[in-house]
Amino acid sequence: MIHFVLLISRQGKVRLTKWYSPYSQKERSKVIRELSGMILSRGPKLCNFVEWRGFKVVYKRYASLYFCMCINQEDNELEVLEIIHHYVEILDRYFGSVCELDLIFNFHKAYYILDEVLIAGELQESSKKTVARLVATQDSLVEAAKEEANSISNIIAQATK
Amino acid sequence: MSGGGGPSLMDSLFQRTLDDLIKGIRLHLPGAAQSSFISKSLDEIRREIKSTDSQTKATALQKLTYLHSLHGIDMSWAAFHAVELTSSPSFLHKKTGYLAASLSFRPSMDVLLLLTNQLRKDLSSTNQHEVSLALECLSVICTPDFARDLTPDIFTLLSGKNFIRKKAIACLLMVFSQYPDAVRVCFKRLVDNLESADNAQTLAATVGVFCELASKEPRSYLPLAPEFYRILVDSRNNWVLIKVLKIFAHLAKLEPRLAKKVVEPICDHMKRSEAKSLVFECVRAIVSSFYEFEFAVKLAVAKIREFLLDSDLNLRYLGLQGLLLVAPNHLWAVLENKEVVIKSLSDVDRNIKLEALRLVMSMVSDDNVVEICRVLIGYALKSDPEFCNEILRSMLSTCSRNVYEIVIDFDWYVSLLAEMARIPHCQNGEEIEFQLIDIGMRVKDVRPELVRAGRDLLIDPALLGNPFIHRILSAAAWVSGEYVKFSRNPFEIMEALLQPRTNLLPPSIRSVYIHSTFKVLSFCLHSFLLPGKGVNSSRSNFVDIEPGFTYSESEQEFTETDHATSSSGFNKRDTFTQEAVVNMLTLVITSLTPLAESHDVEIQERVRNVLGLAQLAQQEISCNHDQKEKMVDKVDLKTSIIIRLINDALSEDFGPVSLSAQERVPVPNGLVLEENLSKLDSICADVQLSISESFSLVKPILLPTDGDSVSNQQNEEDSETSPAESMSLLAEHRKRHGLFYLPSDHNKNASSSFPPANDPNQRDNDVEDLVKLTDESLVLKRKPGSNRPRPVVVKLDEGERLPITVKKTDENDDLISGAVRDVLLGNEASLHSSNPSGRRKGESHSKDKVENFETGNSSKRRSKHRNHGKYVEDKEENSEKSKKKSGGRHKARRRADGGIDVAVQKQVIPDFLL
C-alpha cells in the first residue's frame, strides 16, 4: 500500500501531503525534510526510485513539481509510477494543462481528486473518465450549495440590518 | 454578534478568502516576514472560526487546513469546528469539514467521539457523494471505536452501488486492523465481491484488501486459492493481476502443490504481457516463491536480462533487484550477468551502483573474496567519496560476517584493512579499528602481520593529519603495544608513538598512544634487564624489515616470542644495548614531560605512570654504567623487580569476551542474589501486589525498627517459598526487566560446558580448550583443496548474541486471521455437513450479522473463547470426515502444515488441486 503522497516543488516547497499511515506531526515534517533533501538533490535522468528507511519512495518530476509516493519494499514500483502518471493526467484534464499555481490556489481540489484516485493507500479508480465525471458532479453539488448559501447569507444580512 | 472575542459582522463581510491568504503568503518572503504574516492570519482564523455563519466558519477552516497541510501549522485546536462543519446541510461545508478532519485528526483526540454519529448518518445518506466523503474520512482516521460502531453501516454498503462499494471495501482493511471482530461480520460479503466479476473496480479493491491481509498472515487465505486462481487466469486487468501475483507469492510458499498449479499461468503472463510492471511482478513472484521450477526461473532470468540491457534506468534498477532476489537460490543467474553487474558499479545513478554493489557482495565466497576485494578497492579509489565509503563498508561487513567466516588468509585481510585506511576518503575508521583489534584478539597467527601493518601506519607522519583515520591509528597503537613482542624493532615503534605530530590526535586516542608507550617501554626494559627470563624471548621470523630507519640502523637484530623456544641471549643483548635503552629512556622522558601537566586526566595519569617508570629506570641504569656486564646486579635492581611485576601483569593475553560471560561467573559464597531481588519486589509495588500491599513504601524509612520487621517478615516469606517458586519469581523478574540483564546464553549445553570466564585457575585451560574446539570444527569444514591452513579464529557463542529474529505477527493480525479462519470454517461446515449443532452461517446475512454483533459487544476474551470451542468442534468433525475420505493423505498433510491450521486447509485445497 501507499503510505503517503507528497508533492514538492523544485524549491523544496510542499504542495500537497496525504498520509495513509499514521505519522505524528513531528514525524511528518521530518519525513518531508528528509525526502525533499534526498529527491531534489538527485540529478535528472536517473532512476525514479529511492530507498528510504526500509521503504521505497517512487517519485517523478513533472515540470517544476515532484510527485512522490512511499511504498513497501515488496510493492511494485512500476505500478506506482503508473499511478502517479494517472493522477497527473487527471489533474491535467481537470485544470487544462495543469501547472503548479493551479495546485496552489486549488489545493482542496487537488485533494478531492486524489481522494477519487486513491483510498486507504490503494488505487480505487483506474478510469480517468470516471474520475473526471465524479469530480464534475461533486463540483456541481458544491456550486449549488454555494448559491444557496449566498441567498441565505443575503437573508441573514438583511435580517440583521 | 460582536460580543466577546467572537467575530463581528464586519469580519464576516470582509473576511480574507483562501486566495487572499495564499497570495499574501506568496507576497511575503520566506522567513520572518512570511511567518509573521502566517501568525497574523492565524489570529484572524481563530476569530473567524467561531462565527455562527457557517460560510465564514468554512472559509476559516479551509484556510487553516491549507496552513496545516502545506506549512505544518498545528490545527488540533480547531477539531471541534471541523466536526461541526461535517454536520452542515451544505455539501460544500461538509466537504470542507471532512477534508480538515481527514488531514488533521489523530486517534487520541476526544473530539472523535462526536464524529461517530455524523459518520453513521452520512454513511447511510441517500446522496452517494456524502457517503463517499464519510468513507474517505473513515479510511484515514479509523479508530477501534469507529470500527466497532460503524461496522454494520459499512456492511450494508458492501453490496451497494459500485461507486460506493469499492470505497467501502477499501475501507474494510482499516476497519479490520482496528477491530478484528468486524471480520466475522463482513468477511463473507468481501469474498462474495471476489466472485462478482461484473465490476473491475470493486474486484480490484477486493483483491487489494486480500493482498494486504495475506502479506501479514497468508495461511488463513489458502482456502480462497481457487478464487484467486480464477482471477489469475481470467482477468486482463493488470492492476488486479499484480495484486493476485503478490497473493500467490505468499500462498505458494505454504502449499507446494499450489505452486505447481499456478506456475504455468504466471509464466504465460510473463511471456505475453506488454506491461513491464506486470512482467516484473511475475519475475519477482517466480524468483522469490517459485524458484524450484527450473523452466520458470530460466524464463524469469531471461526477462531480468532484458531489463538489465534496457536503456531505461528504472528497468535496469529493477533488473538488478531481480538478480538480487535470484541470487540466494540460483547464483548462476548472477554469474551469467556478471559483466553487467560490474559495469553498473560505475553507473551514473547512485541507487543503481548500490544495487550492483549488493549483488557483487552476494557473489562473494571464500574462493573469490581476495579477487573481488581487489576489484572493489580499485572501484573505491575511482568513486566519489560517498560511494567509496559505501564500498568499504560493505566489504568490511561482508568479510567480518559470522566471525570472518570467508577470510582464510588473515595476513591478506590485515593488509587489506591497512590499505583501506590509506584511501583518502575512508570514513570507516571506527569499523576498521574494531576489526583490527578484534582480529588481533581472535587470531593468534596473524599478530606478527598485524604489528607490521600497525607499524607502517604509525610511522607515517602524514596520516596523523587526517582525522578520519585517527581511530585506525588508535587501533594500530594498541596493537603495537599489546603485541610488541612480535615487533622487529620496538625502539622504532616507540619513536613513532612519541613523534611530535601526535599532538594532532584527540586526547582519547593520545592516551592510547601513551599507554602503548608504557607497554613498549616495559617490554624493552624487561628484555634489557632480564634477558632469558620470562616469556618474552627469542625470535624466529622478522616482520618489519625496514633498513632505512635511522634510529636502529646499528642494531638490526631482534626478538620474538615463542613460548617454546628458549632464550637466545646473544641476539637480545646485541639489540638492547645499554646505549639504545638509555637513548630510549631519554626520548620518553623528554617527549612526555610536557604532557605531565596535561589538562586531560587520562593523558596526565598515564604520562605520570610512564614517567615514573622511565625515571626510575634511567637513574638506576645510568648509575650502573660501569658495571654493565654484571647481569646479577641488573636482576637485583629495584627496576627489575618492578618490571617483572609489570610484565607479568601485561603478559596476560586479552581475548574476546562473550556477552554471556557474566552469567558463568559463579556466585560467591555469602552473596544471596535472590534475597536482594525479593526486596526489590517489595519496593516495586507493581511487581508483586501481595507483598506491596502489606508493606507501605514510606514506613521503613521513617521507622527503622519497622524496616527491620519488614526484612524479618520477608525472610520468613522467603523461607516459605519453595526453590521452584523463587526460580519462577526470578524468571518473572527477568522477563519484566529484561532490559537490565545481559543477553543470556540460550544454549544450556554450551554454557555448562564453558568454564567460568574469570576463574583464574581455569583460564589457561579455557583458552586451550577453546582453541582445540575451534580446531576440530575447522578441520571438518576445511576444504580439501586449500593448501594453506586457515588460522584458528577464537569464537565464542557470538552467534547467539545477534538478536534472534522471530517473526512476530501483530496481535491484531492474529485476531484477524483467527476470525477469518472461523468464518471460512463456518462456511465450509454449513456447506458440507448437516451438523445439527452448527449454525447455518451462509443462509442469511442479517441473522449472521445480529448474532455476530452480540459477540462483538461482549468482551473480546469471551468471544475468543467461544470461537475456540467452535473451532475444536469443527476440527473434530473435519478430521472425521477426512478420515472417511482418505486416511493416508490426511496424515501427510498434517505433517506438512503442523498445528491447528491443518483443519483450515484440508477442507478446501483438495477440491482445487486434485
Short mmCIF file of N, CA and C in Angstrom, two decimals, chain A residues 1 13-20 22-25 28 32 42 45-51 56 72-83 86 101 104-108 111-112 115-116 118-120 122-127 130 134-135 137-139 141-142 145-146 149 153 156-157 160, chain B residues 9 18-19 22-23 26 30 34 53 55 62 65-66 68-70 72-73 90-93 95-96 99 102-103 106 127 129 132-133 135-136 139-140 163 166-167 170-171 173-174 201 208 212 215 237 239 242-243 246 276-278 280-281 284 307 313-315 317-318 321 348-352 355 358:
data_model
loop_
_atom_site.label_atom_id
_atom_site.label_comp_id
_atom_site.label_asym_id
_atom_site.label_seq_id
_atom_site.Cartn_x
_atom_site.Cartn_y
_atom_site.Cartn_z
N MET A 1 0.83 -1.20 0.00
CA MET A 1 0.00 0.00 0.00
C MET A 1 0.87 1.25 0.00
N LYS A 13 9.35 23.45 -1.71
CA LYS A 13 8.09 23.83 -1.06
C LYS A 13 7.09 22.68 -1.16
N VAL A 14 6.37 22.44 -0.07
CA VAL A 14 5.39 21.36 -0.09
C VAL A 14 4.12 21.86 -0.76
N ARG A 15 3.57 21.07 -1.68
CA ARG A 15 2.35 21.48 -2.37
C ARG A 15 1.16 20.61 -2.02
N LEU A 16 1.42 19.41 -1.55
CA LEU A 16 0.31 18.54 -1.13
C LEU A 16 0.91 17.41 -0.29
N THR A 17 0.22 17.06 0.79
CA THR A 17 0.66 15.91 1.59
C THR A 17 -0.57 15.11 1.98
N LYS A 18 -0.50 13.83 1.74
CA LYS A 18 -1.61 12.98 2.16
C LYS A 18 -1.01 11.74 2.82
N TRP A 19 -1.45 11.45 4.04
CA TRP A 19 -0.83 10.36 4.81
C TRP A 19 -1.84 9.25 4.99
N TYR A 20 -1.51 8.09 4.50
CA TYR A 20 -2.41 6.95 4.65
C TYR A 20 -2.00 6.07 5.82
N PRO A 22 -0.34 6.18 9.87
CA PRO A 22 -0.25 7.18 10.93
C PRO A 22 1.17 7.73 11.12
N TYR A 23 1.31 9.01 11.00
CA TYR A 23 2.56 9.70 11.33
C TYR A 23 2.19 10.91 12.18
N SER A 24 2.95 11.15 13.22
CA SER A 24 2.66 12.35 14.02
C SER A 24 3.14 13.58 13.26
N GLN A 25 2.68 14.73 13.70
CA GLN A 25 3.05 15.96 13.00
C GLN A 25 4.57 16.13 12.94
N ARG A 28 5.94 13.82 10.42
CA ARG A 28 5.60 14.28 9.08
C ARG A 28 6.60 15.31 8.58
N ILE A 32 9.23 14.91 5.44
CA ILE A 32 9.25 15.84 4.32
C ILE A 32 10.65 16.41 4.14
N ARG A 42 18.81 14.72 -6.44
CA ARG A 42 19.11 13.75 -7.49
C ARG A 42 19.02 14.42 -8.85
N LYS A 45 17.26 12.42 -15.22
CA LYS A 45 17.56 11.20 -15.98
C LYS A 45 18.19 10.11 -15.12
N LEU A 46 17.86 10.09 -13.87
CA LEU A 46 18.26 8.96 -13.04
C LEU A 46 17.02 8.11 -12.81
N CYS A 47 17.19 6.97 -12.14
CA CYS A 47 16.01 6.14 -11.95
C CYS A 47 15.08 6.78 -10.92
N ASN A 48 13.82 6.38 -10.94
CA ASN A 48 12.79 7.08 -10.18
C ASN A 48 12.53 6.51 -8.79
N PHE A 49 13.43 5.65 -8.33
CA PHE A 49 13.19 5.02 -7.03
C PHE A 49 14.32 5.36 -6.07
N VAL A 50 13.95 5.67 -4.85
CA VAL A 50 14.98 5.79 -3.82
C VAL A 50 14.58 4.94 -2.63
N GLU A 51 15.59 4.37 -2.01
CA GLU A 51 15.31 3.61 -0.79
C GLU A 51 15.41 4.54 0.39
N LYS A 56 10.37 2.20 0.06
CA LYS A 56 10.80 2.73 -1.23
C LYS A 56 9.97 3.96 -1.54
N ASN A 72 5.93 0.00 0.32
CA ASN A 72 6.73 -1.03 0.99
C ASN A 72 7.78 -1.59 0.05
N GLN A 73 8.77 -2.24 0.64
CA GLN A 73 9.84 -2.85 -0.16
C GLN A 73 9.29 -3.77 -1.24
N GLU A 74 8.28 -4.57 -0.90
CA GLU A 74 7.87 -5.61 -1.85
C GLU A 74 6.78 -5.13 -2.81
N ASP A 75 6.40 -3.86 -2.71
CA ASP A 75 5.40 -3.35 -3.64
C ASP A 75 6.02 -3.11 -5.01
N ASN A 76 5.13 -2.94 -5.98
CA ASN A 76 5.59 -2.82 -7.36
C ASN A 76 5.85 -1.36 -7.73
N GLU A 77 7.11 -1.05 -7.99
CA GLU A 77 7.50 0.33 -8.25
C GLU A 77 6.88 0.85 -9.53
N LEU A 78 6.88 0.01 -10.56
CA LEU A 78 6.39 0.47 -11.86
C LEU A 78 4.90 0.78 -11.79
N GLU A 79 4.19 -0.04 -11.01
CA GLU A 79 2.77 0.19 -10.83
C GLU A 79 2.54 1.57 -10.22
N VAL A 80 3.32 1.90 -9.21
CA VAL A 80 3.15 3.19 -8.53
C VAL A 80 3.51 4.34 -9.48
N LEU A 81 4.50 4.10 -10.29
CA LEU A 81 4.86 5.12 -11.28
C LEU A 81 3.66 5.38 -12.20
N GLU A 82 2.97 4.31 -12.52
CA GLU A 82 1.78 4.46 -13.36
C GLU A 82 0.67 5.19 -12.61
N ILE A 83 0.56 4.92 -11.32
CA ILE A 83 -0.46 5.62 -10.52
C ILE A 83 -0.17 7.12 -10.52
N HIS A 86 -1.13 8.51 -13.76
CA HIS A 86 -2.59 8.50 -13.81
C HIS A 86 -3.14 9.76 -13.13
N LEU A 101 0.78 26.56 -10.06
CA LEU A 101 -0.12 27.56 -9.47
C LEU A 101 -1.54 27.05 -9.31
N ILE A 104 -1.64 25.22 -6.22
CA ILE A 104 -1.51 26.06 -5.03
C ILE A 104 -2.85 26.69 -4.68
N PHE A 105 -3.49 27.28 -5.69
CA PHE A 105 -4.73 28.00 -5.39
C PHE A 105 -5.93 27.09 -5.26
N ASN A 106 -5.82 25.89 -5.76
CA ASN A 106 -6.93 24.94 -5.63
C ASN A 106 -6.49 23.71 -4.85
N PHE A 107 -5.81 23.96 -3.75
CA PHE A 107 -5.23 22.82 -3.05
C PHE A 107 -6.29 21.82 -2.64
N HIS A 108 -7.47 22.34 -2.26
CA HIS A 108 -8.52 21.42 -1.83
C HIS A 108 -8.99 20.55 -2.98
N TYR A 111 -6.77 17.72 -3.49
CA TYR A 111 -7.07 16.67 -2.52
C TYR A 111 -8.29 15.87 -2.92
N TYR A 112 -9.34 16.57 -3.34
CA TYR A 112 -10.57 15.84 -3.70
C TYR A 112 -10.32 14.89 -4.86
N ASP A 115 -8.48 11.95 -3.69
CA ASP A 115 -9.36 11.06 -2.93
C ASP A 115 -10.21 10.19 -3.85
N GLU A 116 -10.42 10.65 -5.08
CA GLU A 116 -11.14 9.79 -6.01
C GLU A 116 -10.23 8.77 -6.68
N LEU A 118 -7.17 7.53 -5.11
CA LEU A 118 -6.65 6.62 -4.09
C LEU A 118 -7.59 6.60 -2.90
N ILE A 119 -7.70 5.44 -2.28
CA ILE A 119 -8.35 5.38 -0.98
C ILE A 119 -7.62 4.35 -0.13
N ALA A 120 -7.42 4.70 1.12
CA ALA A 120 -6.71 3.82 2.06
C ALA A 120 -5.39 3.33 1.48
N GLU A 122 -4.66 2.69 -1.59
CA GLU A 122 -4.77 1.81 -2.76
C GLU A 122 -5.43 2.58 -3.89
N LEU A 123 -5.11 2.17 -5.11
CA LEU A 123 -5.79 2.76 -6.26
C LEU A 123 -7.24 2.33 -6.24
N GLN A 124 -8.17 3.28 -6.39
CA GLN A 124 -9.57 2.86 -6.38
C GLN A 124 -10.23 3.02 -7.73
N GLU A 125 -9.68 3.84 -8.60
CA GLU A 125 -10.35 4.04 -9.89
C GLU A 125 -9.29 4.18 -10.97
N SER A 126 -9.29 3.26 -11.91
CA SER A 126 -8.26 3.31 -12.94
C SER A 126 -8.77 3.98 -14.22
N SER A 127 -10.04 4.39 -14.19
CA SER A 127 -10.56 5.06 -15.39
C SER A 127 -10.54 6.57 -15.18
N THR A 130 -14.06 8.18 -15.50
CA THR A 130 -14.93 8.06 -14.33
C THR A 130 -14.56 9.09 -13.28
N LEU A 134 -16.97 12.00 -11.78
CA LEU A 134 -17.29 12.11 -10.36
C LEU A 134 -16.93 13.49 -9.83
N VAL A 135 -15.76 13.96 -10.21
CA VAL A 135 -15.33 15.26 -9.72
C VAL A 135 -16.26 16.35 -10.23
N THR A 137 -19.42 16.04 -10.98
CA THR A 137 -20.68 16.00 -10.23
C THR A 137 -20.51 16.67 -8.88
N GLN A 138 -19.42 16.38 -8.21
CA GLN A 138 -19.20 17.00 -6.90
C GLN A 138 -19.10 18.51 -7.04
N ASP A 139 -18.44 18.95 -8.09
CA ASP A 139 -18.32 20.39 -8.30
C ASP A 139 -19.70 21.04 -8.45
N LEU A 141 -22.45 19.95 -7.25
CA LEU A 141 -23.07 19.97 -5.92
C LEU A 141 -22.57 21.16 -5.10
N VAL A 142 -21.26 21.38 -5.20
CA VAL A 142 -20.66 22.50 -4.46
C VAL A 142 -21.23 23.82 -4.96
N ALA A 145 -24.59 24.37 -3.63
CA ALA A 145 -24.52 24.73 -2.22
C ALA A 145 -24.12 26.18 -2.05
N LYS A 146 -23.20 26.61 -2.90
CA LYS A 146 -22.72 27.98 -2.81
C LYS A 146 -23.85 28.97 -3.07
N ALA A 149 -26.11 29.09 -0.25
CA ALA A 149 -25.50 29.78 0.89
C ALA A 149 -25.56 31.28 0.68
N SER A 153 -27.25 33.82 3.13
CA SER A 153 -26.49 34.86 3.84
C SER A 153 -27.07 36.23 3.51
N ILE A 156 -29.83 36.62 5.89
CA ILE A 156 -29.35 36.92 7.24
C ILE A 156 -28.89 38.37 7.31
N ALA A 157 -28.15 38.74 6.30
CA ALA A 157 -27.62 40.10 6.30
C ALA A 157 -28.75 41.12 6.35
N THR A 160 -30.35 41.16 9.86
CA THR A 160 -29.61 41.79 10.95
C THR A 160 -29.51 43.30 10.79
N LEU B 9 -19.69 41.30 12.45
CA LEU B 9 -20.27 41.15 11.12
C LEU B 9 -19.27 41.65 10.07
N LEU B 18 -9.51 32.27 0.80
CA LEU B 18 -8.34 31.40 0.67
C LEU B 18 -7.34 31.99 -0.32
N ASP B 19 -7.88 32.51 -1.42
CA ASP B 19 -7.00 33.11 -2.42
C ASP B 19 -6.20 34.26 -1.83
N ILE B 22 -3.41 32.87 0.27
CA ILE B 22 -2.30 32.29 -0.50
C ILE B 22 -1.48 33.40 -1.17
N LYS B 23 -2.18 34.38 -1.71
CA LYS B 23 -1.46 35.49 -2.34
C LYS B 23 -0.61 36.22 -1.32
N ARG B 26 2.46 34.32 -0.57
CA ARG B 26 3.42 34.38 -1.68
C ARG B 26 4.08 35.75 -1.80
N PRO B 30 9.98 34.22 2.21
CA PRO B 30 10.09 33.17 3.23
C PRO B 30 11.00 33.64 4.35
N GLN B 34 7.27 36.12 6.30
CA GLN B 34 6.21 35.17 5.98
C GLN B 34 5.60 34.59 7.26
N ASP B 53 -21.96 32.09 11.42
CA ASP B 53 -22.22 31.95 10.00
C ASP B 53 -21.35 30.82 9.46
N GLN B 55 -20.68 29.85 6.53
CA GLN B 55 -19.82 30.19 5.41
C GLN B 55 -18.49 30.77 5.92
N GLN B 62 -11.04 26.22 5.97
CA GLN B 62 -10.31 25.89 4.75
C GLN B 62 -8.92 26.53 4.74
N THR B 65 -6.80 24.64 7.08
CA THR B 65 -6.37 23.36 6.50
C THR B 65 -5.21 23.58 5.55
N TYR B 66 -5.31 24.66 4.79
CA TYR B 66 -4.20 24.96 3.88
C TYR B 66 -2.91 25.15 4.67
N HIS B 68 -2.20 24.09 7.56
CA HIS B 68 -1.81 22.85 8.22
C HIS B 68 -1.11 21.91 7.24
N SER B 69 -1.72 21.72 6.09
CA SER B 69 -1.18 20.66 5.24
C SER B 69 0.06 21.13 4.48
N LEU B 70 0.20 22.39 4.20
CA LEU B 70 1.37 22.82 3.44
C LEU B 70 2.40 23.56 4.29
N GLY B 72 2.54 23.01 7.80
CA GLY B 72 2.74 22.26 9.04
C GLY B 72 2.24 22.97 10.29
N ILE B 73 1.27 23.88 10.14
CA ILE B 73 0.72 24.57 11.31
C ILE B 73 -0.22 23.64 12.07
N SER B 90 -25.05 21.97 4.02
CA SER B 90 -24.45 22.35 2.74
C SER B 90 -23.32 21.38 2.37
N PHE B 91 -23.37 20.88 1.14
CA PHE B 91 -22.37 19.93 0.71
C PHE B 91 -20.98 20.54 0.75
N LEU B 92 -20.89 21.80 0.37
CA LEU B 92 -19.60 22.49 0.35
C LEU B 92 -18.97 22.49 1.74
N HIS B 93 -19.76 22.84 2.73
CA HIS B 93 -19.23 22.93 4.09
C HIS B 93 -18.89 21.56 4.65
N LYS B 95 -17.96 19.06 2.94
CA LYS B 95 -16.74 18.63 2.28
C LYS B 95 -15.52 19.26 2.94
N THR B 96 -15.63 20.55 3.23
CA THR B 96 -14.53 21.25 3.88
C THR B 96 -14.24 20.63 5.25
N LEU B 99 -12.56 17.24 4.84
CA LEU B 99 -11.17 17.36 4.40
C LEU B 99 -10.29 17.70 5.60
N SER B 102 -9.95 14.60 7.86
CA SER B 102 -9.10 13.51 7.40
C SER B 102 -7.64 13.92 7.36
N LEU B 103 -7.37 15.21 7.25
CA LEU B 103 -5.98 15.62 7.21
C LEU B 103 -5.38 15.83 8.61
N ARG B 106 -6.34 12.90 14.88
CA ARG B 106 -5.46 11.86 15.42
C ARG B 106 -6.31 10.92 16.27
N ASN B 127 -27.46 10.55 -0.65
CA ASN B 127 -26.54 11.19 -1.57
C ASN B 127 -25.22 10.41 -1.54
N HIS B 129 -22.43 10.92 -2.78
CA HIS B 129 -21.21 11.71 -2.59
C HIS B 129 -20.95 11.98 -1.11
N SER B 132 -19.50 8.85 0.19
CA SER B 132 -18.11 8.78 -0.23
C SER B 132 -17.22 9.63 0.67
N LEU B 133 -17.68 10.83 1.01
CA LEU B 133 -16.89 11.69 1.91
C LEU B 133 -16.65 10.99 3.24
N LEU B 135 -16.74 7.81 3.94
CA LEU B 135 -15.87 6.64 3.81
C LEU B 135 -14.41 7.04 3.69
N GLU B 136 -14.18 8.08 2.89
CA GLU B 136 -12.79 8.52 2.74
C GLU B 136 -12.20 8.96 4.07
N SER B 139 -11.53 6.01 6.26
CA SER B 139 -10.39 5.18 5.85
C SER B 139 -9.08 5.75 6.37
N VAL B 140 -9.07 7.04 6.72
CA VAL B 140 -7.83 7.63 7.21
C VAL B 140 -7.79 7.67 8.74
N PHE B 163 -19.85 2.42 -7.12
CA PHE B 163 -19.04 3.59 -6.77
C PHE B 163 -18.76 3.64 -5.28
N LYS B 166 -16.75 -0.02 -3.86
CA LYS B 166 -15.29 -0.14 -3.92
C LYS B 166 -14.64 0.63 -2.76
N LYS B 167 -15.25 1.77 -2.42
CA LYS B 167 -14.68 2.54 -1.31
C LYS B 167 -14.88 1.82 0.01
N ALA B 170 -12.36 -0.97 0.28
CA ALA B 170 -11.02 -0.49 0.62
C ALA B 170 -10.95 -0.09 2.09
N CYS B 171 -12.06 0.46 2.56
CA CYS B 171 -12.14 0.91 3.95
C CYS B 171 -12.01 -0.27 4.93
N LEU B 173 -10.10 -2.69 5.13
CA LEU B 173 -8.76 -3.03 5.60
C LEU B 173 -8.46 -2.30 6.91
N MET B 174 -8.78 -1.00 6.93
CA MET B 174 -8.57 -0.22 8.14
C MET B 174 -9.46 -0.73 9.27
N GLN B 201 -13.57 -2.39 -10.84
CA GLN B 201 -13.04 -1.59 -9.73
C GLN B 201 -13.29 -2.25 -8.38
N GLY B 208 -7.15 -6.00 -3.61
CA GLY B 208 -6.20 -5.16 -2.86
C GLY B 208 -6.27 -5.44 -1.38
N GLU B 212 -3.20 -7.14 1.00
CA GLU B 212 -2.63 -6.61 2.24
C GLU B 212 -2.79 -7.60 3.39
N SER B 215 -0.41 -10.52 3.07
CA SER B 215 1.00 -10.23 3.30
C SER B 215 1.33 -10.31 4.79
N ASN B 237 -6.95 -7.39 -16.30
CA ASN B 237 -6.67 -6.09 -15.67
C ASN B 237 -5.33 -6.18 -14.95
N TRP B 239 -3.75 -4.16 -12.98
CA TRP B 239 -3.74 -3.75 -11.58
C TRP B 239 -4.11 -4.94 -10.70
N ILE B 242 -1.42 -7.88 -10.78
CA ILE B 242 -0.24 -7.64 -9.94
C ILE B 242 -0.52 -8.03 -8.50
N LYS B 243 -1.71 -7.66 -8.02
CA LYS B 243 -2.06 -7.97 -6.63
C LYS B 243 -2.22 -9.48 -6.44
N LYS B 246 1.00 -11.18 -6.13
CA LYS B 246 1.57 -11.00 -4.80
C LYS B 246 0.96 -11.99 -3.82
N LYS B 276 5.38 -3.67 -18.43
CA LYS B 276 6.60 -4.00 -17.69
C LYS B 276 6.30 -4.25 -16.22
N SER B 277 5.33 -3.49 -15.70
CA SER B 277 5.05 -3.66 -14.28
C SER B 277 4.55 -5.07 -13.99
N LEU B 278 3.71 -5.59 -14.88
CA LEU B 278 3.20 -6.94 -14.69
C LEU B 278 4.31 -7.96 -14.90
N PHE B 280 7.43 -7.56 -14.45
CA PHE B 280 8.35 -7.56 -13.31
C PHE B 280 7.73 -8.24 -12.10
N GLU B 281 6.42 -8.05 -11.93
CA GLU B 281 5.77 -8.71 -10.81
C GLU B 281 5.83 -10.23 -10.98
N ARG B 284 9.28 -11.28 -10.12
CA ARG B 284 9.51 -11.25 -8.67
C ARG B 284 8.84 -12.45 -7.99
N PHE B 307 15.70 -6.58 -18.92
CA PHE B 307 15.64 -5.37 -18.09
C PHE B 307 17.03 -4.76 -17.95
N LEU B 313 16.63 3.52 -17.11
CA LEU B 313 17.33 3.29 -15.83
C LEU B 313 16.44 2.57 -14.82
N ASN B 314 15.15 2.87 -14.86
CA ASN B 314 14.24 2.21 -13.92
C ASN B 314 14.27 0.71 -14.11
N LEU B 315 14.26 0.30 -15.37
CA LEU B 315 14.25 -1.13 -15.64
C LEU B 315 15.58 -1.75 -15.25
N TYR B 317 17.50 -0.76 -12.87
CA TYR B 317 17.48 -0.86 -11.40
C TYR B 317 16.68 -2.08 -10.97
N LEU B 318 15.51 -2.24 -11.57
CA LEU B 318 14.68 -3.38 -11.20
C LEU B 318 15.33 -4.70 -11.61
N GLN B 321 17.61 -5.58 -9.01
CA GLN B 321 16.86 -6.05 -7.84
C GLN B 321 16.39 -7.48 -8.03
N VAL B 348 25.90 6.08 -13.61
CA VAL B 348 25.74 7.47 -13.16
C VAL B 348 24.85 7.55 -11.93
N ASP B 349 23.93 6.59 -11.81
CA ASP B 349 22.95 6.67 -10.74
C ASP B 349 23.45 5.94 -9.50
N ARG B 350 23.44 6.64 -8.41
CA ARG B 350 23.95 6.08 -7.18
C ARG B 350 23.13 4.86 -6.74
N ASN B 351 21.83 4.92 -6.93
CA ASN B 351 21.00 3.79 -6.50
C ASN B 351 21.35 2.53 -7.26
N ILE B 352 21.63 2.70 -8.54
CA ILE B 352 21.99 1.53 -9.34
C ILE B 352 23.35 1.00 -8.88
N GLU B 355 22.81 -1.06 -5.77
CA GLU B 355 22.25 -2.38 -6.05
C GLU B 355 23.34 -3.30 -6.59
N ARG B 358 25.54 -4.48 -3.88
CA ARG B 358 24.92 -5.56 -3.10
C ARG B 358 25.05 -6.89 -3.83
#
